[in-house]
């Protein structure tokens, strides 16, 4: 099976892609996976550690062909605030819940979650539902993946993180 030789960041590769692969956020965070592009090209991602593929990245295959990565649109909500200080306060509350959050400059984006949306409204934030690619910030120190805590779907394995509130995990 043909392997990915190199991952090029969005905007750093040129030319026509031989194929395209559209993946949601979780599927774009992998170490090893067999992937099949929209045109039927099958190839192997095999990295020493997990990588986060971003919208527009180019996957260079061993034979020199390129595959373009596209982020699948997801159901999100864009969060607005009165001013920068208010946005920082809302962002702090999202971070305190380990919620994957995309920083958009003057707004924030999160996956739809009625519990979190209610919290944001109580904090005075505005909510705009939309469908768009989701590319949240990485984990601590700018690398890795943040792991959000879903609400309202308890699967019987809630646990304490030692910071005096509970989270239910998918």
mmCIF file with all atom_site columns, C-alpha atoms in Angstrom:
data_model
loop_
_atom_site.group_PDB
_atom_site.id
_atom_site.type_symbol
_atom_site.label_atom_id
_atom_site.label_alt_id
_atom_site.label_comp_id
_atom_site.label_asym_id
_atom_site.label_entity_id
_atom_site.label_seq_id
_atom_site.pdbx_PDB_ins_code
_atom_site.Cartn_x
_atom_site.Cartn_y
_atom_site.Cartn_z
_atom_site.occupancy
_atom_site.B_iso_or_equiv
_atom_site.pdbx_formal_charge
_atom_site.auth_seq_id
_atom_site.auth_comp_id
_atom_site.auth_asym_id
_atom_site.auth_atom_id
_atom_site.pdbx_PDB_model_num
ATOM 1   C CA . UNK A 1 1   ? 0.000   0.000  0.000  1.00 0.00 ? 1   UNK A CA 1
ATOM 2   C CA . UNK A 1 2   ? 1.264   3.454  -0.848 1.00 0.00 ? 2   UNK A CA 1
ATOM 3   C CA . UNK A 1 3   ? 2.259   5.550  2.162  1.00 0.00 ? 3   UNK A CA 1
ATOM 4   C CA . UNK A 1 4   ? 2.200   9.235  2.949  1.00 0.00 ? 4   UNK A CA 1
ATOM 5   C CA . UNK A 1 5   ? 5.795   10.430 2.635  1.00 0.00 ? 5   UNK A CA 1
ATOM 6   C CA . UNK A 1 6   ? 5.319   13.985 3.940  1.00 0.00 ? 6   UNK A CA 1
ATOM 7   C CA . UNK A 1 7   ? 2.573   16.251 5.293  1.00 0.00 ? 7   UNK A CA 1
ATOM 8   C CA . UNK A 1 8   ? 2.656   19.803 3.922  1.00 0.00 ? 8   UNK A CA 1
ATOM 9   C CA . UNK A 1 9   ? 0.905   22.557 5.883  1.00 0.00 ? 9   UNK A CA 1
ATOM 10  C CA . UNK A 1 10  ? -1.899  24.401 4.144  1.00 0.00 ? 10  UNK A CA 1
ATOM 11  C CA . UNK A 1 11  ? -0.565  27.065 1.824  1.00 0.00 ? 11  UNK A CA 1
ATOM 12  C CA . UNK A 1 12  ? 2.918   25.540 1.554  1.00 0.00 ? 12  UNK A CA 1
ATOM 13  C CA . UNK A 1 13  ? 2.318   23.112 -1.301 1.00 0.00 ? 13  UNK A CA 1
ATOM 14  C CA . UNK A 1 14  ? 1.523   23.805 -4.926 1.00 0.00 ? 14  UNK A CA 1
ATOM 15  C CA . UNK A 1 15  ? 0.027   22.050 -7.896 1.00 0.00 ? 15  UNK A CA 1
ATOM 16  C CA . UNK A 1 16  ? -3.024  19.951 -8.481 1.00 0.00 ? 16  UNK A CA 1
ATOM 17  C CA . UNK A 1 17  ? -4.109  17.360 -5.955 1.00 0.00 ? 17  UNK A CA 1
ATOM 18  C CA . UNK A 1 18  ? -4.520  13.838 -7.339 1.00 0.00 ? 18  UNK A CA 1
ATOM 19  C CA . UNK A 1 19  ? -7.319  13.222 -4.853 1.00 0.00 ? 19  UNK A CA 1
ATOM 20  C CA . UNK A 1 20  ? -9.073  14.823 -1.893 1.00 0.00 ? 20  UNK A CA 1
ATOM 21  C CA . UNK A 1 21  ? -10.064 13.452 1.492  1.00 0.00 ? 21  UNK A CA 1
ATOM 22  C CA . UNK A 1 22  ? -12.743 15.054 3.655  1.00 0.00 ? 22  UNK A CA 1
ATOM 23  C CA . UNK A 1 23  ? -12.555 14.279 7.377  1.00 0.00 ? 23  UNK A CA 1
ATOM 24  C CA . UNK A 1 24  ? -14.170 15.584 10.559 1.00 0.00 ? 24  UNK A CA 1
ATOM 25  C CA . UNK A 1 25  ? -12.067 16.805 13.479 1.00 0.00 ? 25  UNK A CA 1
ATOM 26  C CA . UNK A 1 26  ? -11.563 13.408 15.119 1.00 0.00 ? 26  UNK A CA 1
ATOM 27  C CA . UNK A 1 27  ? -10.679 11.710 11.851 1.00 0.00 ? 27  UNK A CA 1
ATOM 28  C CA . UNK A 1 28  ? -8.085  14.431 11.170 1.00 0.00 ? 28  UNK A CA 1
ATOM 29  C CA . UNK A 1 29  ? -6.244  13.502 14.405 1.00 0.00 ? 29  UNK A CA 1
ATOM 30  C CA . UNK A 1 30  ? -4.512  10.192 13.769 1.00 0.00 ? 30  UNK A CA 1
ATOM 31  C CA . UNK A 1 31  ? -1.232  8.341  14.059 1.00 0.00 ? 31  UNK A CA 1
ATOM 32  C CA . UNK A 1 32  ? -1.992  5.403  11.793 1.00 0.00 ? 32  UNK A CA 1
ATOM 33  C CA . UNK A 1 33  ? -4.919  4.888  9.429  1.00 0.00 ? 33  UNK A CA 1
ATOM 34  C CA . UNK A 1 34  ? -5.773  3.549  6.004  1.00 0.00 ? 34  UNK A CA 1
ATOM 35  C CA . UNK A 1 35  ? -7.504  6.407  4.183  1.00 0.00 ? 35  UNK A CA 1
ATOM 36  C CA . UNK A 1 36  ? -9.463  6.468  0.952  1.00 0.00 ? 36  UNK A CA 1
ATOM 37  C CA . UNK A 1 37  ? -9.864  9.666  -1.023 1.00 0.00 ? 37  UNK A CA 1
ATOM 38  C CA . UNK A 1 38  ? -13.024 10.811 -2.780 1.00 0.00 ? 38  UNK A CA 1
ATOM 39  C CA . UNK A 1 39  ? -11.554 9.610  -6.091 1.00 0.00 ? 39  UNK A CA 1
ATOM 40  C CA . UNK A 1 40  ? -10.880 6.119  -4.715 1.00 0.00 ? 40  UNK A CA 1
ATOM 41  C CA . UNK A 1 41  ? -7.141  6.448  -4.005 1.00 0.00 ? 41  UNK A CA 1
ATOM 42  C CA . UNK A 1 42  ? -6.260  4.390  -0.894 1.00 0.00 ? 42  UNK A CA 1
ATOM 43  C CA . UNK A 1 43  ? -3.133  5.220  1.110  1.00 0.00 ? 43  UNK A CA 1
ATOM 44  C CA . UNK A 1 44  ? -1.583  4.763  4.534  1.00 0.00 ? 44  UNK A CA 1
ATOM 45  C CA . UNK A 1 45  ? -0.915  7.383  7.201  1.00 0.00 ? 45  UNK A CA 1
ATOM 46  C CA . UNK A 1 46  ? 1.767   5.930  9.492  1.00 0.00 ? 46  UNK A CA 1
ATOM 47  C CA . UNK A 1 47  ? 3.405   8.483  11.794 1.00 0.00 ? 47  UNK A CA 1
ATOM 48  C CA . UNK A 1 48  ? 5.499   7.925  14.937 1.00 0.00 ? 48  UNK A CA 1
ATOM 49  C CA . UNK A 1 49  ? 2.976   9.990  16.941 1.00 0.00 ? 49  UNK A CA 1
ATOM 50  C CA . UNK A 1 50  ? -0.506  11.358 16.300 1.00 0.00 ? 50  UNK A CA 1
ATOM 51  C CA . UNK A 1 51  ? -0.747  14.293 13.916 1.00 0.00 ? 51  UNK A CA 1
ATOM 52  C CA . UNK A 1 52  ? -3.560  16.778 13.446 1.00 0.00 ? 52  UNK A CA 1
ATOM 53  C CA . UNK A 1 53  ? -4.338  17.314 9.793  1.00 0.00 ? 53  UNK A CA 1
ATOM 54  C CA . UNK A 1 54  ? -5.779  20.744 9.018  1.00 0.00 ? 54  UNK A CA 1
ATOM 55  C CA . UNK A 1 55  ? -8.007  21.977 6.234  1.00 0.00 ? 55  UNK A CA 1
ATOM 56  C CA . UNK A 1 56  ? -5.853  22.606 3.170  1.00 0.00 ? 56  UNK A CA 1
ATOM 57  C CA . UNK A 1 57  ? -2.926  20.408 4.200  1.00 0.00 ? 57  UNK A CA 1
ATOM 58  C CA . UNK A 1 58  ? -1.307  18.383 1.425  1.00 0.00 ? 58  UNK A CA 1
ATOM 59  C CA . UNK A 1 59  ? -0.402  14.735 1.855  1.00 0.00 ? 59  UNK A CA 1
ATOM 60  C CA . UNK A 1 60  ? 2.540   13.844 -0.368 1.00 0.00 ? 60  UNK A CA 1
ATOM 61  C CA . UNK A 1 61  ? 2.523   10.173 -1.272 1.00 0.00 ? 61  UNK A CA 1
ATOM 62  C CA . UNK A 1 62  ? 5.648   8.077  -1.901 1.00 0.00 ? 62  UNK A CA 1
ATOM 63  C CA . UNK A 1 63  ? 5.152   8.391  -5.657 1.00 0.00 ? 63  UNK A CA 1
ATOM 64  C CA . UNK A 1 64  ? 4.934   12.209 -5.510 1.00 0.00 ? 64  UNK A CA 1
ATOM 65  C CA . UNK A 1 65  ? 1.159   12.529 -5.887 1.00 0.00 ? 65  UNK A CA 1
ATOM 66  C CA . UNK A 1 66  ? -0.609  14.946 -3.534 1.00 0.00 ? 66  UNK A CA 1
ATOM 67  C CA . UNK A 1 67  ? -3.866  14.450 -1.666 1.00 0.00 ? 67  UNK A CA 1
ATOM 68  C CA . UNK A 1 68  ? -5.657  17.533 -0.329 1.00 0.00 ? 68  UNK A CA 1
ATOM 69  C CA . UNK A 1 69  ? -7.135  17.424 3.191  1.00 0.00 ? 69  UNK A CA 1
ATOM 70  C CA . UNK A 1 70  ? -10.562 19.029 3.578  1.00 0.00 ? 70  UNK A CA 1
ATOM 71  C CA . UNK A 1 71  ? -12.251 19.594 6.928  1.00 0.00 ? 71  UNK A CA 1
ATOM 72  C CA . UNK A 1 72  ? -15.803 18.273 6.934  1.00 0.00 ? 72  UNK A CA 1
ATOM 73  C CA . UNK A 1 73  ? -18.359 20.896 7.981  1.00 0.00 ? 73  UNK A CA 1
ATOM 74  C CA . UNK A 1 74  ? -19.733 20.239 11.474 1.00 0.00 ? 74  UNK A CA 1
ATOM 75  C CA . UNK A 1 75  ? -22.624 21.676 13.464 1.00 0.00 ? 75  UNK A CA 1
ATOM 76  C CA . UNK A 1 76  ? -21.061 24.508 15.446 1.00 0.00 ? 76  UNK A CA 1
ATOM 77  C CA . UNK A 1 77  ? -22.031 27.640 17.296 1.00 0.00 ? 77  UNK A CA 1
ATOM 78  C CA . UNK A 1 78  ? -20.121 30.901 16.984 1.00 0.00 ? 78  UNK A CA 1
ATOM 79  C CA . UNK A 1 79  ? -19.877 32.839 20.244 1.00 0.00 ? 79  UNK A CA 1
ATOM 80  C CA . UNK A 1 80  ? -19.745 36.615 20.336 1.00 0.00 ? 80  UNK A CA 1
ATOM 81  C CA . UNK A 1 81  ? -19.186 38.977 23.246 1.00 0.00 ? 81  UNK A CA 1
ATOM 82  C CA . UNK A 1 82  ? -19.547 42.675 24.145 1.00 0.00 ? 82  UNK A CA 1
ATOM 83  C CA . UNK A 1 83  ? -15.809 43.284 24.002 1.00 0.00 ? 83  UNK A CA 1
ATOM 84  C CA . UNK A 1 84  ? -12.441 41.558 24.307 1.00 0.00 ? 84  UNK A CA 1
ATOM 85  C CA . UNK A 1 85  ? -12.554 41.266 28.103 1.00 0.00 ? 85  UNK A CA 1
ATOM 86  C CA . UNK A 1 86  ? -15.992 39.650 27.930 1.00 0.00 ? 86  UNK A CA 1
ATOM 87  C CA . UNK A 1 87  ? -14.783 37.204 25.257 1.00 0.00 ? 87  UNK A CA 1
ATOM 88  C CA . UNK A 1 88  ? -11.803 36.272 27.458 1.00 0.00 ? 88  UNK A CA 1
ATOM 89  C CA . UNK A 1 89  ? -14.170 35.546 30.363 1.00 0.00 ? 89  UNK A CA 1
ATOM 90  C CA . UNK A 1 90  ? -16.289 33.250 28.173 1.00 0.00 ? 90  UNK A CA 1
ATOM 91  C CA . UNK A 1 91  ? -13.147 31.578 26.791 1.00 0.00 ? 91  UNK A CA 1
ATOM 92  C CA . UNK A 1 92  ? -11.940 30.954 30.354 1.00 0.00 ? 92  UNK A CA 1
ATOM 93  C CA . UNK A 1 93  ? -15.194 29.153 31.200 1.00 0.00 ? 93  UNK A CA 1
ATOM 94  C CA . UNK A 1 94  ? -14.934 27.026 28.033 1.00 0.00 ? 94  UNK A CA 1
ATOM 95  C CA . UNK A 1 95  ? -11.322 26.162 28.849 1.00 0.00 ? 95  UNK A CA 1
ATOM 96  C CA . UNK A 1 96  ? -12.243 25.306 32.423 1.00 0.00 ? 96  UNK A CA 1
ATOM 97  C CA . UNK A 1 97  ? -14.481 22.620 30.918 1.00 0.00 ? 97  UNK A CA 1
ATOM 98  C CA . UNK A 1 98  ? -11.689 21.367 28.617 1.00 0.00 ? 98  UNK A CA 1
ATOM 99  C CA . UNK A 1 99  ? -13.925 22.161 25.660 1.00 0.00 ? 99  UNK A CA 1
ATOM 100 C CA . UNK A 1 100 ? -12.294 22.176 22.214 1.00 0.00 ? 100 UNK A CA 1
ATOM 101 C CA . UNK A 1 101 ? -12.567 25.788 21.058 1.00 0.00 ? 101 UNK A CA 1
ATOM 102 C CA . UNK A 1 102 ? -11.616 27.460 17.806 1.00 0.00 ? 102 UNK A CA 1
ATOM 103 C CA . UNK A 1 103 ? -10.311 31.001 18.232 1.00 0.00 ? 103 UNK A CA 1
ATOM 104 C CA . UNK A 1 104 ? -11.640 33.200 15.433 1.00 0.00 ? 104 UNK A CA 1
ATOM 105 C CA . UNK A 1 105 ? -10.259 36.590 16.487 1.00 0.00 ? 105 UNK A CA 1
ATOM 106 C CA . UNK A 1 106 ? -13.328 38.403 17.790 1.00 0.00 ? 106 UNK A CA 1
ATOM 107 C CA . UNK A 1 107 ? -15.435 35.258 18.208 1.00 0.00 ? 107 UNK A CA 1
ATOM 108 C CA . UNK A 1 108 ? -15.078 31.646 19.353 1.00 0.00 ? 108 UNK A CA 1
ATOM 109 C CA . UNK A 1 109 ? -16.452 28.450 17.812 1.00 0.00 ? 109 UNK A CA 1
ATOM 110 C CA . UNK A 1 110 ? -17.473 25.278 19.594 1.00 0.00 ? 110 UNK A CA 1
ATOM 111 C CA . UNK A 1 111 ? -19.457 22.193 18.678 1.00 0.00 ? 111 UNK A CA 1
ATOM 112 C CA . UNK A 1 112 ? -23.173 22.442 19.386 1.00 0.00 ? 112 UNK A CA 1
ATOM 113 C CA . UNK A 1 113 ? -23.901 21.542 23.017 1.00 0.00 ? 113 UNK A CA 1
ATOM 114 C CA . UNK A 1 114 ? -27.117 22.787 24.601 1.00 0.00 ? 114 UNK A CA 1
ATOM 115 C CA . UNK A 1 115 ? -25.661 22.765 28.133 1.00 0.00 ? 115 UNK A CA 1
ATOM 116 C CA . UNK A 1 116 ? -22.660 24.878 27.134 1.00 0.00 ? 116 UNK A CA 1
ATOM 117 C CA . UNK A 1 117 ? -24.807 27.146 24.955 1.00 0.00 ? 117 UNK A CA 1
ATOM 118 C CA . UNK A 1 118 ? -27.057 27.814 27.975 1.00 0.00 ? 118 UNK A CA 1
ATOM 119 C CA . UNK A 1 119 ? -23.987 28.654 30.077 1.00 0.00 ? 119 UNK A CA 1
ATOM 120 C CA . UNK A 1 120 ? -22.683 31.072 27.417 1.00 0.00 ? 120 UNK A CA 1
ATOM 121 C CA . UNK A 1 121 ? -26.061 32.831 27.225 1.00 0.00 ? 121 UNK A CA 1
ATOM 122 C CA . UNK A 1 122 ? -26.107 33.182 31.039 1.00 0.00 ? 122 UNK A CA 1
ATOM 123 C CA . UNK A 1 123 ? -22.636 34.741 30.764 1.00 0.00 ? 123 UNK A CA 1
ATOM 124 C CA . UNK A 1 124 ? -24.068 37.285 28.296 1.00 0.00 ? 124 UNK A CA 1
ATOM 125 C CA . UNK A 1 125 ? -22.557 35.837 25.124 1.00 0.00 ? 125 UNK A CA 1
ATOM 126 C CA . UNK A 1 126 ? -24.331 35.714 21.781 1.00 0.00 ? 126 UNK A CA 1
ATOM 127 C CA . UNK A 1 127 ? -24.756 32.467 19.837 1.00 0.00 ? 127 UNK A CA 1
ATOM 128 C CA . UNK A 1 128 ? -24.912 31.975 16.076 1.00 0.00 ? 128 UNK A CA 1
ATOM 129 C CA . UNK A 1 129 ? -25.434 28.387 14.889 1.00 0.00 ? 129 UNK A CA 1
ATOM 130 C CA . UNK A 1 130 ? -23.565 27.436 11.711 1.00 0.00 ? 130 UNK A CA 1
ATOM 131 C CA . UNK A 1 131 ? -22.167 24.515 9.763  1.00 0.00 ? 131 UNK A CA 1
ATOM 132 C CA . UNK A 1 132 ? -18.440 24.928 9.087  1.00 0.00 ? 132 UNK A CA 1
ATOM 133 C CA . UNK A 1 133 ? -15.092 23.116 9.331  1.00 0.00 ? 133 UNK A CA 1
ATOM 134 C CA . UNK A 1 134 ? -13.939 22.861 12.961 1.00 0.00 ? 134 UNK A CA 1
ATOM 135 C CA . UNK A 1 135 ? -10.265 23.376 13.745 1.00 0.00 ? 135 UNK A CA 1
ATOM 136 C CA . UNK A 1 136 ? -9.901  24.066 17.490 1.00 0.00 ? 136 UNK A CA 1
ATOM 137 C CA . UNK A 1 137 ? -6.704  25.005 19.263 1.00 0.00 ? 137 UNK A CA 1
ATOM 138 C CA . UNK A 1 138 ? -4.362  22.169 20.209 1.00 0.00 ? 138 UNK A CA 1
ATOM 139 C CA . UNK A 1 139 ? -3.741  20.969 23.736 1.00 0.00 ? 139 UNK A CA 1
ATOM 140 C CA . UNK A 1 140 ? -1.482  22.459 26.365 1.00 0.00 ? 140 UNK A CA 1
ATOM 141 C CA . UNK A 1 141 ? 1.693   24.125 25.132 1.00 0.00 ? 141 UNK A CA 1
ATOM 142 C CA . UNK A 1 142 ? 0.362   24.347 21.554 1.00 0.00 ? 142 UNK A CA 1
ATOM 143 C CA . UNK A 1 143 ? 0.469   20.683 20.625 1.00 0.00 ? 143 UNK A CA 1
ATOM 144 C CA . UNK A 1 144 ? -1.729  17.675 20.991 1.00 0.00 ? 144 UNK A CA 1
ATOM 145 C CA . UNK A 1 145 ? -5.489  17.450 20.953 1.00 0.00 ? 145 UNK A CA 1
ATOM 146 C CA . UNK A 1 146 ? -7.895  18.794 23.506 1.00 0.00 ? 146 UNK A CA 1
ATOM 147 C CA . UNK A 1 147 ? -10.527 16.355 24.637 1.00 0.00 ? 147 UNK A CA 1
ATOM 148 C CA . UNK A 1 148 ? -13.959 17.844 25.117 1.00 0.00 ? 148 UNK A CA 1
ATOM 149 C CA . UNK A 1 149 ? -16.492 16.636 27.580 1.00 0.00 ? 149 UNK A CA 1
ATOM 150 C CA . UNK A 1 150 ? -19.890 15.959 26.054 1.00 0.00 ? 150 UNK A CA 1
ATOM 151 C CA . UNK A 1 151 ? -22.912 16.843 28.152 1.00 0.00 ? 151 UNK A CA 1
ATOM 152 C CA . UNK A 1 152 ? -26.276 15.190 28.387 1.00 0.00 ? 152 UNK A CA 1
ATOM 153 C CA . UNK A 1 153 ? -25.209 11.711 27.280 1.00 0.00 ? 153 UNK A CA 1
ATOM 154 C CA . UNK A 1 154 ? -24.007 9.867  30.353 1.00 0.00 ? 154 UNK A CA 1
ATOM 155 C CA . UNK A 1 155 ? -22.617 6.485  29.413 1.00 0.00 ? 155 UNK A CA 1
ATOM 156 C CA . UNK A 1 156 ? -21.913 5.443  32.960 1.00 0.00 ? 156 UNK A CA 1
ATOM 157 C CA . UNK A 1 157 ? -18.251 6.364  33.194 1.00 0.00 ? 157 UNK A CA 1
ATOM 158 C CA . UNK A 1 158 ? -18.139 9.854  34.632 1.00 0.00 ? 158 UNK A CA 1
ATOM 159 C CA . UNK A 1 159 ? -15.078 10.560 36.705 1.00 0.00 ? 159 UNK A CA 1
ATOM 160 C CA . UNK A 1 160 ? -13.523 13.336 38.702 1.00 0.00 ? 160 UNK A CA 1
ATOM 161 C CA . UNK A 1 161 ? -10.553 15.278 37.391 1.00 0.00 ? 161 UNK A CA 1
ATOM 162 C CA . UNK A 1 162 ? -9.750  16.585 40.857 1.00 0.00 ? 162 UNK A CA 1
ATOM 163 C CA . UNK A 1 163 ? -10.937 20.128 40.196 1.00 0.00 ? 163 UNK A CA 1
ATOM 164 C CA . UNK A 1 164 ? -14.268 19.881 41.964 1.00 0.00 ? 164 UNK A CA 1
ATOM 165 C CA . UNK A 1 165 ? -16.648 19.281 39.080 1.00 0.00 ? 165 UNK A CA 1
ATOM 166 C CA . UNK A 1 166 ? -17.649 16.270 37.080 1.00 0.00 ? 166 UNK A CA 1
ATOM 167 C CA . UNK A 1 167 ? -17.689 15.515 33.368 1.00 0.00 ? 167 UNK A CA 1
ATOM 168 C CA . UNK A 1 168 ? -19.396 12.796 31.393 1.00 0.00 ? 168 UNK A CA 1
ATOM 169 C CA . UNK A 1 169 ? -17.330 11.350 28.551 1.00 0.00 ? 169 UNK A CA 1
ATOM 170 C CA . UNK A 1 170 ? -18.511 9.824  25.295 1.00 0.00 ? 170 UNK A CA 1
#
